[in-house]
Amino acid sequence: MLDKTTAAVILLIVFSAVLVQCEENATDSFLPLKKAGHCISEKCQLPNCRCSGLRLPSADFKEHVKEIPQLITVTFDDAVNVINYEQYQQVFDGLVNPDNCSVRGTFFVSHEYTDYTLVNALYQQGHEIALHSVTHGSGTDYWREADVQVLMAEFGQQIDMLVKFAKVNRKHIRGVRLPFLQISGNNTYEAAKRLGLLYDSSWPSQRNPPMWPYTLDYRSTQDCQIGPCPNAAIPGFWVSPMVTWFDTVGYSCAMIDGCIFPPKDEVDTLFEWMVDNFKRHYDGNRAPFGMYLHAAWFQRGRHYFEAFRKFLLYVNTLPDVYLTTASGVIHYMKHPTLGKPFPGCPKKPNTTCIKRNCGLRKMETGETRYMNVCDTCPSVYPWLGNALGETEHY
Ligand SMILES: *[C@@H]1O[C@H](CO)[C@@H](O)[C@H](O)[C@H]1NC(C)=O
Ligand SMILES: *[C@@H]1O[C@H](CO)[C@@H](O)[C@H](O)[C@H]1NC(C)=O
Ligand SMILES: *[C@@H]1O[C@H](CO)[C@@H](O)[C@H](O)[C@H]1NC(C)=O
Ligand SMILES: *[C@@H]1O[C@H](CO)[C@@H](O)[C@H](O)[C@H]1NC(C)=O
Ligand SMILES: [Zn+2]
């Protein structure tokens, strides 16, 4: 048996080694951040570097714009619950891409009020599960001023929650969207890169023709709508610009539900408006077309859902239109091709989730929260600082 002092010394050594290891990682390639320089396309090559801009995925594509597959992403933000889950099922019901692979959406999930068993169900259906923070914050100031530590906690701990409670494979969690689309300059991108993520989808762009996704190796030429925007080099990290829509009086909107003057609440009028926005991409440079919204938008007008479905059914008849995930778009950007965008169909994950309904005390407020998770209930309501809801934290 070791005596207590020896044991303590050994522990201390092990502990210091861990600390050194952590510090080593913290001081790796991107601390201090380097200011991003002008992008030279000869130096910035696919698959891991792409200059920002309005140009096509590859110079050889110029004469073949009509052969560039038109990618569409449908993304929903915030908590997944039993009500919006049913709508999500209806949104994607029966849609199949021209390559016979199933149509997939992207869910930027925030923690509070999320039913993790339904996140697991969406995941198993092949949809992408991405990050939208643990707390969602109390307003834009919180996110504008967030430093790298706060951002790593908000998104890193949310990864832990999705892995534990929804049984999402950690390596399938690739992207982030900031609440209120409020980025905080370099910090957002530094945190996301350090967490091993691949892309951000928070940064609106009103540029016309629309922007393609690009990496932050070099200075971004994207318009900065909600600053501060980054100006450091974050190598290999992708920005998927949220190309804005235009409402009926010409105001731009990064998210469909942010459009102030949508058309009259009639199926055909709404449908035509969506087609107009889509045509700027489809008849233009074929940059990916984003349909970014919250399920609550469907409740805003009697015909909103029907119009949305009508639009999806319409684009789904076009032979060169593919409804894919946000990370599917990045995958394409890394390996752009004319014609068929993807080599095969992505494999659907197969996990087992035994549903548990857990009544849990939320320590911060003393309320009881009910939360559905896979397999095992946590001890208390999980929150920032105690992502797995363990008792020992208190
Ligand atoms: C540091 O990086 C190494 C290799 O990249 C990794 O194995 C290790 O887990 C990291 N340590 C910490 C504390 O992040
Ligand atoms: C981002 O990082 C660059 C490079 O270190 C620095 O020059 C710039 O001031 C930073 N921007 C902000 C908003 O912190
Ligand atoms: C898709 O499936 C249909 C019917 O099963 C078939 O006719 C068609 O050739 C398939 N298309 C591709 C690209 O595999
Ligand atoms: C999923 O995995 C289970 C057990 O591992 C297996 O019985 C089932 O057939 C699998 N389902 C699919 C669709 O692969
Ligand atoms: Zn949100």
GROMACS .gro file of C-alpha atoms and ligand atoms in nm:
model
  451
    1MET     CA    1   0.000   0.000   0.000
    2LEU     CA    2   0.121   0.350  -0.077
    3ASP     CA    3   0.132   0.587   0.213
    4LYS     CA    4  -0.077   0.900   0.194
    5THR     CA    5   0.206   1.138   0.110
    6THR     CA    6   0.332   0.926  -0.179
    7ALA     CA    7  -0.019   0.890  -0.312
    8ALA     CA    8  -0.070   1.265  -0.290
    9VAL     CA    9   0.258   1.331  -0.472
   10ILE     CA   10   0.167   1.087  -0.747
   11LEU     CA   11  -0.174   1.247  -0.780
   12LEU     CA   12  -0.014   1.589  -0.799
   13ILE     CA   13   0.223   1.474  -1.073
   14VAL     CA   14  -0.059   1.319  -1.272
   15PHE     CA   15  -0.269   1.628  -1.222
   16SER     CA   16   0.010   1.864  -1.333
   17ALA     CA   17   0.070   1.650  -1.638
   18VAL     CA   18  -0.295   1.689  -1.727
   19LEU     CA   19  -0.271   2.063  -1.671
   20VAL     CA   20   0.037   2.091  -1.890
   21GLN     CA   21  -0.140   1.888  -2.157
   22CYS     CA   22  -0.437   2.126  -2.145
   23GLU     CA   23  -0.219   2.433  -2.164
   24GLU     CA   24  -0.028   2.286  -2.453
   25ASN     CA   25  -0.350   2.242  -2.642
   26ALA     CA   26  -0.466   2.590  -2.553
   27THR     CA   27  -0.152   2.744  -2.699
   28ASP     CA   28  -0.161   2.547  -3.023
   29SER     CA   29  -0.187   2.689  -3.373
   30PHE     CA   30  -0.441   2.963  -3.308
   31LEU     CA   31  -0.326   3.142  -2.998
   32PRO     CA   32  -0.248   3.422  -3.044
   33LEU     CA   33  -0.484   3.457  -3.336
   34LYS     CA   34  -0.331   3.587  -3.652
   35LYS     CA   35  -0.498   3.860  -3.846
   36ALA     CA   36  -0.646   3.718  -4.165
   37GLY     CA   37  -0.470   3.826  -4.482
   38HIS     CA   38  -0.593   3.878  -4.834
   39CYS     CA   39  -0.706   3.553  -4.992
   40ILE     CA   40  -0.497   3.424  -5.279
   41SER     CA   41  -0.676   3.137  -5.445
   42GLU     CA   42  -0.351   2.965  -5.548
   43LYS     CA   43  -0.266   2.933  -5.179
   44CYS     CA   44  -0.617   2.850  -5.065
   45GLN     CA   45  -0.715   2.516  -5.213
   46LEU     CA   46  -0.994   2.270  -5.156
   47PRO     CA   47  -1.087   2.062  -4.969
   48ASN     CA   48  -0.995   2.263  -4.660
   49CYS     CA   49  -0.956   2.618  -4.784
   50ARG     CA   50  -1.178   2.835  -4.998
   51CYS     CA   51  -1.170   3.209  -5.050
   52SER     CA   52  -1.493   3.394  -4.975
   53GLY     CA   53  -1.685   3.523  -5.270
   54LEU     CA   54  -1.958   3.500  -5.524
   55ARG     CA   55  -1.771   3.273  -5.757
   56LEU     CA   56  -1.868   2.920  -5.834
   57PRO     CA   57  -1.720   2.622  -5.655
   58SER     CA   58  -1.452   2.582  -5.916
   59ALA     CA   59  -1.331   2.802  -6.199
   60ASP     CA   60  -1.406   2.531  -6.458
   61PHE     CA   61  -1.772   2.558  -6.367
   62LYS     CA   62  -1.815   2.901  -6.522
   63GLU     CA   63  -1.949   2.776  -6.850
   64HIS     CA   64  -2.162   2.512  -6.683
   65VAL     CA   65  -2.365   2.704  -6.428
   66LYS     CA   66  -2.679   2.516  -6.525
   67GLU     CA   67  -2.510   2.188  -6.438
   68ILE     CA   68  -2.426   2.294  -6.085
   69PRO     CA   69  -2.664   2.109  -5.855
   70GLN     CA   70  -2.886   2.348  -5.661
   71LEU     CA   71  -2.858   2.264  -5.293
   72ILE     CA   72  -3.129   2.368  -5.049
   73THR     CA   73  -3.107   2.354  -4.672
   74VAL     CA   74  -3.416   2.359  -4.452
   75THR     CA   75  -3.315   2.439  -4.095
   76PHE     CA   76  -3.514   2.480  -3.773
   77ASP     CA   77  -3.389   2.643  -3.455
   78ASP     CA   78  -3.461   2.599  -3.082
   79ALA     CA   79  -3.610   2.327  -2.866
   80VAL     CA   80  -3.749   2.011  -3.023
   81ASN     CA   81  -4.079   1.918  -2.860
   82VAL     CA   82  -4.376   1.694  -2.926
   83ILE     CA   83  -4.568   1.966  -3.113
   84ASN     CA   84  -4.301   2.080  -3.356
   85TYR     CA   85  -4.177   1.723  -3.401
   86GLU     CA   86  -4.508   1.632  -3.565
   87GLN     CA   87  -4.475   1.929  -3.798
   88TYR     CA   88  -4.120   1.833  -3.889
   89GLN     CA   89  -4.251   1.489  -3.985
   90GLN     CA   90  -4.505   1.651  -4.216
   91VAL     CA   91  -4.253   1.895  -4.363
   92PHE     CA   92  -4.023   1.620  -4.492
   93ASP     CA   93  -4.283   1.350  -4.551
   94GLY     CA   94  -4.230   1.159  -4.874
   95LEU     CA   95  -3.961   1.385  -5.019
   96VAL     CA   96  -3.682   1.205  -5.204
   97ASN     CA   97  -3.389   1.370  -5.381
   98PRO     CA   98  -3.312   1.305  -5.751
   99ASP     CA   99  -3.037   1.062  -5.646
  100ASN     CA  100  -3.303   0.863  -5.456
  101CYS     CA  101  -3.149   0.953  -5.121
  102SER     CA  102  -3.389   1.079  -4.859
  103VAL     CA  103  -3.436   1.448  -4.803
  104ARG     CA  104  -3.283   1.571  -4.480
  105GLY     CA  105  -3.310   1.882  -4.266
  106THR     CA  106  -3.094   2.043  -4.001
  107PHE     CA  107  -3.195   2.116  -3.642
  108PHE     CA  108  -3.008   2.377  -3.441
  109VAL     CA  109  -3.123   2.255  -3.103
  110SER     CA  110  -3.117   2.450  -2.777
  111HIS     CA  111  -3.141   2.263  -2.450
  112GLU     CA  112  -3.429   2.407  -2.249
  113TYR     CA  113  -3.765   2.228  -2.310
  114THR     CA  114  -3.604   1.992  -2.560
  115ASP     CA  115  -3.730   1.634  -2.570
  116TYR     CA  116  -3.410   1.440  -2.631
  117THR     CA  117  -3.592   1.123  -2.734
  118LEU     CA  118  -3.738   1.319  -3.026
  119VAL     CA  119  -3.394   1.456  -3.111
  120ASN     CA  120  -3.284   1.094  -3.123
  121ALA     CA  121  -3.575   1.013  -3.355
  122LEU     CA  122  -3.484   1.299  -3.593
  123TYR     CA  123  -3.124   1.186  -3.584
  124GLN     CA  124  -3.221   0.830  -3.673
  125GLN     CA  125  -3.431   0.959  -3.962
  126GLY     CA  126  -3.108   1.101  -4.104
  127HIS     CA  127  -3.151   1.467  -4.011
  128GLU     CA  128  -2.855   1.666  -3.889
  129ILE     CA  129  -2.843   1.767  -3.523
  130ALA     CA  130  -2.647   2.087  -3.463
  131LEU     CA  131  -2.588   2.335  -3.183
  132HIS     CA  132  -2.783   2.639  -3.068
  133SER     CA  133  -2.650   2.662  -2.705
  134VAL     CA  134  -2.747   2.535  -2.363
  135THR     CA  135  -2.910   2.849  -2.220
  136HIS     CA  136  -3.006   3.042  -2.536
  137GLY     CA  137  -2.893   3.345  -2.332
  138SER     CA  138  -3.105   3.632  -2.214
  139GLY     CA  139  -3.053   3.858  -2.513
  140THR     CA  140  -2.809   3.976  -2.773
  141ASP     CA  141  -2.569   4.146  -2.524
  142TYR     CA  142  -2.481   3.812  -2.367
  143TRP     CA  143  -2.375   3.670  -2.702
  144ARG     CA  144  -2.209   3.983  -2.837
  145GLU     CA  145  -1.989   4.000  -2.528
  146ALA     CA  146  -1.933   3.626  -2.485
  147ASP     CA  147  -1.568   3.529  -2.459
  148VAL     CA  148  -1.416   3.204  -2.581
  149GLN     CA  149  -1.466   3.033  -2.242
  150VAL     CA  150  -1.837   3.113  -2.228
  151LEU     CA  151  -1.888   3.003  -2.587
  152MET     CA  152  -1.697   2.681  -2.535
  153ALA     CA  153  -1.907   2.607  -2.228
  154GLU     CA  154  -2.240   2.684  -2.403
  155PHE     CA  155  -2.165   2.473  -2.708
  156GLY     CA  156  -1.926   2.216  -2.564
  157GLN     CA  157  -2.165   2.125  -2.285
  158GLN     CA  158  -2.450   2.108  -2.529
  159ILE     CA  159  -2.252   1.851  -2.724
  160ASP     CA  160  -2.219   1.649  -2.402
  161MET     CA  161  -2.597   1.670  -2.351
  162LEU     CA  162  -2.682   1.560  -2.705
  163VAL     CA  163  -2.439   1.270  -2.679
  164LYS     CA  164  -2.568   1.159  -2.341
  165PHE     CA  165  -2.942   1.224  -2.362
  166ALA     CA  166  -3.014   1.186  -2.735
  167LYS     CA  167  -2.736   0.940  -2.814
  168VAL     CA  168  -2.606   1.144  -3.104
  169ASN     CA  169  -2.259   1.040  -3.209
  170ARG     CA  170  -2.019   1.318  -3.109
  171LYS     CA  171  -1.855   1.318  -3.449
  172HIS     CA  172  -2.190   1.386  -3.620
  173ILE     CA  173  -2.226   1.720  -3.440
  174ARG     CA  174  -2.058   1.957  -3.683
  175GLY     CA  175  -2.215   2.299  -3.677
  176VAL     CA  176  -2.340   2.589  -3.475
  177ARG     CA  177  -2.592   2.871  -3.502
  178LEU     CA  178  -2.573   3.148  -3.243
  179PRO     CA  179  -2.896   3.253  -3.070
  180PHE     CA  180  -3.026   3.578  -3.224
  181LEU     CA  181  -2.754   3.523  -3.489
  182GLN     CA  182  -2.537   3.728  -3.255
  183ILE     CA  183  -2.174   3.641  -3.314
  184SER     CA  184  -1.889   3.791  -3.112
  185GLY     CA  185  -1.612   3.854  -3.361
  186ASN     CA  186  -1.319   3.616  -3.348
  187ASN     CA  187  -1.442   3.452  -3.028
  188THR     CA  188  -1.730   3.263  -3.186
  189TYR     CA  189  -1.509   3.110  -3.450
  190GLU     CA  190  -1.218   3.039  -3.221
  191ALA     CA  191  -1.448   2.858  -2.977
  192ALA     CA  192  -1.619   2.661  -3.253
  193LYS     CA  193  -1.289   2.554  -3.403
  194ARG     CA  194  -1.150   2.453  -3.065
  195LEU     CA  195  -1.456   2.238  -3.010
  196GLY     CA  196  -1.369   2.055  -3.330
  197LEU     CA  197  -1.671   2.186  -3.521
  198LEU     CA  198  -1.676   2.228  -3.898
  199TYR     CA  199  -1.901   2.522  -3.978
  200ASP     CA  200  -2.100   2.817  -3.853
  201SER     CA  201  -2.437   2.917  -3.992
  202SER     CA  202  -2.506   3.244  -3.811
  203TRP     CA  203  -2.373   3.514  -4.037
  204PRO     CA  204  -2.629   3.681  -4.266
  205SER     CA  205  -2.534   3.814  -4.608
  206GLN     CA  206  -2.735   4.046  -4.832
  207ARG     CA  207  -2.488   4.020  -5.119
  208ASN     CA  208  -2.644   3.966  -5.458
  209PRO     CA  209  -2.557   3.741  -5.636
  210PRO     CA  210  -2.559   3.524  -5.325
  211MET     CA  211  -2.240   3.412  -5.150
  212TRP     CA  212  -2.107   3.059  -5.141
  213PRO     CA  213  -1.970   2.904  -4.821
  214TYR     CA  214  -1.600   2.961  -4.757
  215THR     CA  215  -1.333   2.909  -4.494
  216LEU     CA  216  -1.182   3.164  -4.257
  217ASP     CA  217  -0.819   3.099  -4.351
  218TYR     CA  218  -0.814   3.442  -4.514
  219ARG     CA  219  -1.002   3.768  -4.480
  220SER     CA  220  -1.373   3.737  -4.541
  221THR     CA  221  -1.531   3.964  -4.797
  222GLN     CA  222  -1.876   3.896  -4.655
  223ASP     CA  223  -2.093   4.194  -4.558
  224CYS     CA  224  -2.111   4.232  -4.180
  225GLN     CA  225  -2.480   4.268  -4.091
  226ILE     CA  226  -2.473   4.187  -3.718
  227GLY     CA  227  -2.126   4.257  -3.585
  228PRO     CA  228  -1.872   4.217  -3.453
  229CYS     CA  229  -1.753   3.998  -3.739
  230PRO     CA  230  -1.424   3.805  -3.722
  231ASN     CA  231  -1.104   3.926  -3.882
  232ALA     CA  232  -0.864   3.664  -3.749
  233ALA     CA  233  -0.755   3.363  -3.950
  234ILE     CA  234  -0.935   3.047  -3.835
  235PRO     CA  235  -0.792   2.789  -4.073
  236GLY     CA  236  -1.018   2.523  -4.215
  237PHE     CA  237  -1.330   2.652  -4.042
  238TRP     CA  238  -1.627   2.708  -4.271
  239VAL     CA  239  -1.875   2.992  -4.277
  240SER     CA  240  -2.205   2.908  -4.441
  241PRO     CA  241  -2.348   3.255  -4.509
  242MET     CA  242  -2.717   3.291  -4.431
  243VAL     CA  243  -2.814   3.439  -4.764
  244THR     CA  244  -3.107   3.664  -4.688
  245TRP     CA  245  -3.449   3.657  -4.846
  246PHE     CA  246  -3.634   3.970  -4.949
  247ASP     CA  247  -3.984   4.048  -4.830
  248THR     CA  248  -4.253   4.213  -5.041
  249VAL     CA  249  -4.118   4.565  -4.991
  250GLY     CA  250  -3.754   4.468  -5.037
  251TYR     CA  251  -3.635   4.443  -4.676
  252SER     CA  252  -3.393   4.157  -4.631
  253CYS     CA  253  -3.445   3.879  -4.377
  254ALA     CA  254  -3.187   3.621  -4.268
  255MET     CA  255  -3.459   3.393  -4.137
  256ILE     CA  256  -3.794   3.350  -4.308
  257ASP     CA  257  -3.974   3.434  -3.987
  258GLY     CA  258  -3.776   3.756  -3.969
  259CYS     CA  259  -3.937   3.888  -4.287
  260ILE     CA  260  -4.139   4.190  -4.178
  261PHE     CA  261  -4.365   4.220  -4.479
  262PRO     CA  262  -4.438   3.871  -4.607
  263PRO     CA  263  -4.709   3.851  -4.873
  264LYS     CA  264  -5.080   3.797  -4.809
  265ASP     CA  265  -5.176   3.483  -4.622
  266GLU     CA  266  -5.279   3.278  -4.926
  267VAL     CA  267  -5.115   2.958  -5.041
  268ASP     CA  268  -5.035   3.069  -5.394
  269THR     CA  269  -4.916   3.415  -5.299
  270LEU     CA  270  -4.683   3.279  -5.033
  271PHE     CA  271  -4.568   3.005  -5.268
  272GLU     CA  272  -4.484   3.251  -5.548
  273TRP     CA  273  -4.289   3.464  -5.302
  274MET     CA  274  -4.080   3.164  -5.201
  275VAL     CA  275  -4.021   3.078  -5.565
  276ASP     CA  276  -3.905   3.436  -5.634
  277ASN     CA  277  -3.647   3.411  -5.357
  278PHE     CA  278  -3.540   3.069  -5.478
  279LYS     CA  279  -3.499   3.184  -5.839
  280ARG     CA  280  -3.226   3.430  -5.742
  281HIS     CA  281  -3.017   3.123  -5.669
  282TYR     CA  282  -3.155   2.872  -5.917
  283ASP     CA  283  -3.152   3.108  -6.216
  284GLY     CA  284  -2.836   3.274  -6.086
  285ASN     CA  285  -2.506   3.141  -5.956
  286ARG     CA  286  -2.662   2.837  -5.785
  287ALA     CA  287  -2.520   2.923  -5.443
  288PRO     CA  288  -2.696   2.709  -5.179
  289PHE     CA  289  -3.045   2.830  -5.093
  290GLY     CA  290  -3.129   2.843  -4.723
  291MET     CA  291  -3.475   2.815  -4.571
  292TYR     CA  292  -3.409   2.916  -4.213
  293LEU     CA  293  -3.698   2.931  -3.969
  294HIS     CA  294  -3.863   2.830  -3.643
  295ALA     CA  295  -4.160   2.594  -3.634
  296ALA     CA  296  -4.362   2.875  -3.473
  297TRP     CA  297  -4.371   3.045  -3.814
  298PHE     CA  298  -4.625   2.785  -3.930
  299GLN     CA  299  -4.869   2.921  -3.672
  300ARG     CA  300  -4.836   3.277  -3.789
  301GLY     CA  301  -5.071   3.243  -4.081
  302ARG     CA  302  -5.342   2.995  -4.175
  303HIS     CA  303  -5.172   2.901  -4.500
  304TYR     CA  304  -4.806   2.923  -4.410
  305PHE     CA  305  -4.754   2.553  -4.360
  306GLU     CA  306  -4.940   2.456  -4.674
  307ALA     CA  307  -4.744   2.708  -4.880
  308PHE     CA  308  -4.416   2.586  -4.737
  309ARG     CA  309  -4.503   2.226  -4.823
  310LYS     CA  310  -4.617   2.329  -5.168
  311PHE     CA  311  -4.282   2.493  -5.226
  312LEU     CA  312  -4.090   2.185  -5.109
  313LEU     CA  313  -4.301   1.957  -5.330
  314TYR     CA  314  -4.233   2.189  -5.623
  315VAL     CA  315  -3.855   2.206  -5.583
  316ASN     CA  316  -3.854   1.833  -5.524
  317THR     CA  317  -3.979   1.784  -5.882
  318LEU     CA  318  -3.676   1.965  -6.028
  319PRO     CA  319  -3.411   1.720  -6.150
  320ASP     CA  320  -3.112   1.919  -6.026
  321VAL     CA  321  -3.235   2.031  -5.684
  322TYR     CA  322  -3.120   1.852  -5.369
  323LEU     CA  323  -3.255   1.916  -5.020
  324THR     CA  324  -2.968   1.844  -4.789
  325THR     CA  325  -2.819   1.928  -4.451
  326ALA     CA  326  -2.594   2.218  -4.358
  327SER     CA  327  -2.299   1.982  -4.330
  328GLY     CA  328  -2.402   1.818  -4.659
  329VAL     CA  329  -2.348   2.159  -4.819
  330ILE     CA  330  -1.998   2.182  -4.670
  331HIS     CA  331  -1.926   1.830  -4.787
  332TYR     CA  332  -2.022   1.938  -5.138
  333MET     CA  333  -1.810   2.253  -5.110
  334LYS     CA  334  -1.508   2.039  -5.033
  335HIS     CA  335  -1.570   1.816  -5.333
  336PRO     CA  336  -1.772   2.020  -5.582
  337THR     CA  337  -1.898   1.843  -5.892
  338LEU     CA  338  -2.136   1.915  -6.174
  339GLY     CA  339  -2.446   1.701  -6.190
  340LYS     CA  340  -2.491   1.462  -5.902
  341PRO     CA  341  -2.357   1.629  -5.586
  342PHE     CA  342  -2.297   1.331  -5.358
  343PRO     CA  343  -2.131   0.996  -5.420
  344GLY     CA  344  -2.397   0.788  -5.243
  345CYS     CA  345  -2.657   0.813  -4.973
  346PRO     CA  346  -2.539   0.890  -4.620
  347LYS     CA  347  -2.591   0.601  -4.383
  348LYS     CA  348  -2.860   0.657  -4.124
  349PRO     CA  349  -2.743   0.612  -3.767
  350ASN     CA  350  -2.892   0.322  -3.578
  351THR     CA  351  -2.910   0.381  -3.205
  352THR     CA  352  -3.146   0.246  -2.946
  353CYS     CA  353  -3.317   0.493  -2.719
  354ILE     CA  354  -3.524   0.379  -2.426
  355LYS     CA  355  -3.746   0.671  -2.338
  356ARG     CA  356  -3.735   0.799  -1.979
  357ASN     CA  357  -3.956   1.076  -1.852
  358CYS     CA  358  -3.768   1.252  -1.575
  359GLY     CA  359  -3.904   1.504  -1.324
  360LEU     CA  360  -3.601   1.706  -1.223
  361ARG     CA  361  -3.528   1.994  -0.996
  362LYS     CA  362  -3.383   2.296  -1.173
  363MET     CA  363  -3.131   2.407  -0.913
  364GLU     CA  364  -3.107   2.767  -1.035
  365THR     CA  365  -3.476   2.837  -0.976
  366GLY     CA  366  -3.608   2.550  -0.766
  367GLU     CA  367  -3.875   2.459  -1.024
  368THR     CA  368  -3.944   2.105  -1.136
  369ARG     CA  369  -3.882   2.037  -1.502
  370TYR     CA  370  -3.995   1.735  -1.696
  371MET     CA  371  -3.750   1.615  -1.953
  372ASN     CA  372  -3.750   1.313  -2.183
  373VAL     CA  373  -3.413   1.150  -2.233
  374CYS     CA  374  -3.277   0.824  -2.365
  375ASP     CA  375  -3.196   0.544  -2.121
  376THR     CA  376  -3.113   0.708  -1.785
  377CYS     CA  377  -3.250   1.008  -1.598
  378PRO     CA  378  -3.000   1.261  -1.469
  379SER     CA  379  -3.020   1.353  -1.098
  380VAL     CA  380  -3.107   1.719  -1.138
  381TYR     CA  381  -3.209   1.933  -1.433
  382PRO     CA  382  -2.900   1.968  -1.654
  383TRP     CA  383  -2.780   2.321  -1.707
  384LEU     CA  384  -2.472   2.520  -1.794
  385GLY     CA  385  -2.202   2.414  -1.548
  386ASN     CA  386  -2.369   2.078  -1.489
  387ALA     CA  387  -2.439   1.946  -1.834
  388LEU     CA  388  -2.511   1.591  -1.725
  389GLY     CA  389  -2.726   1.692  -1.428
  390GLU     CA  390  -2.518   1.519  -1.164
  391THR     CA  391  -2.590   1.570  -0.792
  392GLU     CA  392  -2.227   1.593  -0.691
  393HIS     CA  393  -2.204   1.936  -0.847
  394TYR     CA  394  -2.404   2.088  -0.561
  395LIG     C1  395  -0.462   1.767  -2.619
  395LIG     O1  396  -0.444   1.725  -2.753
  395LIG     C2  397  -0.412   1.587  -2.761
  395LIG     C3  398  -0.379   1.554  -2.906
  395LIG     O2  399  -0.438   1.645  -2.993
  395LIG     C4  400  -0.532   1.506  -2.710
  395LIG     O3  401  -0.503   1.367  -2.717
  395LIG     C5  402  -0.557   1.544  -2.565
  395LIG     O4  403  -0.674   1.477  -2.519
  395LIG     C6  404  -0.576   1.694  -2.553
  395LIG     N1  405  -0.587   1.728  -2.410
  395LIG     C7  406  -0.679   1.810  -2.362
  395LIG     C8  407  -0.673   1.829  -2.218
  395LIG     O5  408  -0.761   1.866  -2.432
  396LIG     C1  409  -0.946   3.938  -3.400
  396LIG     O1  410  -0.814   3.889  -3.406
  396LIG     C2  411  -0.726   3.971  -3.480
  396LIG     C3  412  -0.591   3.897  -3.490
  396LIG     O2  413  -0.540   3.868  -3.364
  396LIG     C4  414  -0.712   4.107  -3.412
  396LIG     O3  415  -0.628   4.191  -3.488
  396LIG     C5  416  -0.851   4.170  -3.399
  396LIG     O4  417  -0.844   4.288  -3.325
  396LIG     C6  418  -0.947   4.074  -3.331
  396LIG     N1  419  -1.080   4.129  -3.339
  396LIG     C7  420  -1.157   4.142  -3.233
  396LIG     C8  421  -1.290   4.204  -3.256
  396LIG     O5  422  -1.122   4.106  -3.122
  397LIG     C1  423  -3.452   0.623  -5.845
  397LIG     O1  424  -3.555   0.525  -5.826
  397LIG     C2  425  -3.641   0.516  -5.938
  397LIG     C3  426  -3.756   0.423  -5.899
  397LIG     O2  427  -3.719   0.333  -5.800
  397LIG     C4  428  -3.564   0.471  -6.058
  397LIG     O3  429  -3.649   0.463  -6.170
  397LIG     C5  430  -3.453   0.569  -6.088
  397LIG     O4  431  -3.372   0.526  -6.193
  397LIG     C6  432  -3.366   0.591  -5.965
  397LIG     N1  433  -3.274   0.700  -5.988
  397LIG     C7  434  -3.145   0.696  -5.952
  397LIG     C8  435  -3.064   0.816  -5.981
  397LIG     O5  436  -3.096   0.601  -5.894
  398LIG     C1  437  -3.040  -0.147  -3.571
  398LIG     O1  438  -2.966  -0.219  -3.473
  398LIG     C2  439  -3.040  -0.323  -3.413
  398LIG     C3  440  -2.958  -0.385  -3.300
  398LIG     O2  441  -2.826  -0.345  -3.302
  398LIG     C4  442  -3.078  -0.427  -3.519
  398LIG     O3  443  -3.155  -0.530  -3.461
  398LIG     C5  444  -3.161  -0.355  -3.626
  398LIG     O4  445  -3.190  -0.445  -3.731
  398LIG     C6  446  -3.085  -0.236  -3.684
  398LIG     N1  447  -3.172  -0.163  -3.774
  398LIG     C7  448  -3.132  -0.118  -3.891
  398LIG     C8  449  -3.233  -0.043  -3.970
  398LIG     O5  450  -3.019  -0.134  -3.932
  399ZN      ZN  451  -3.308   3.049  -3.113
   0.00000   0.00000   0.00000
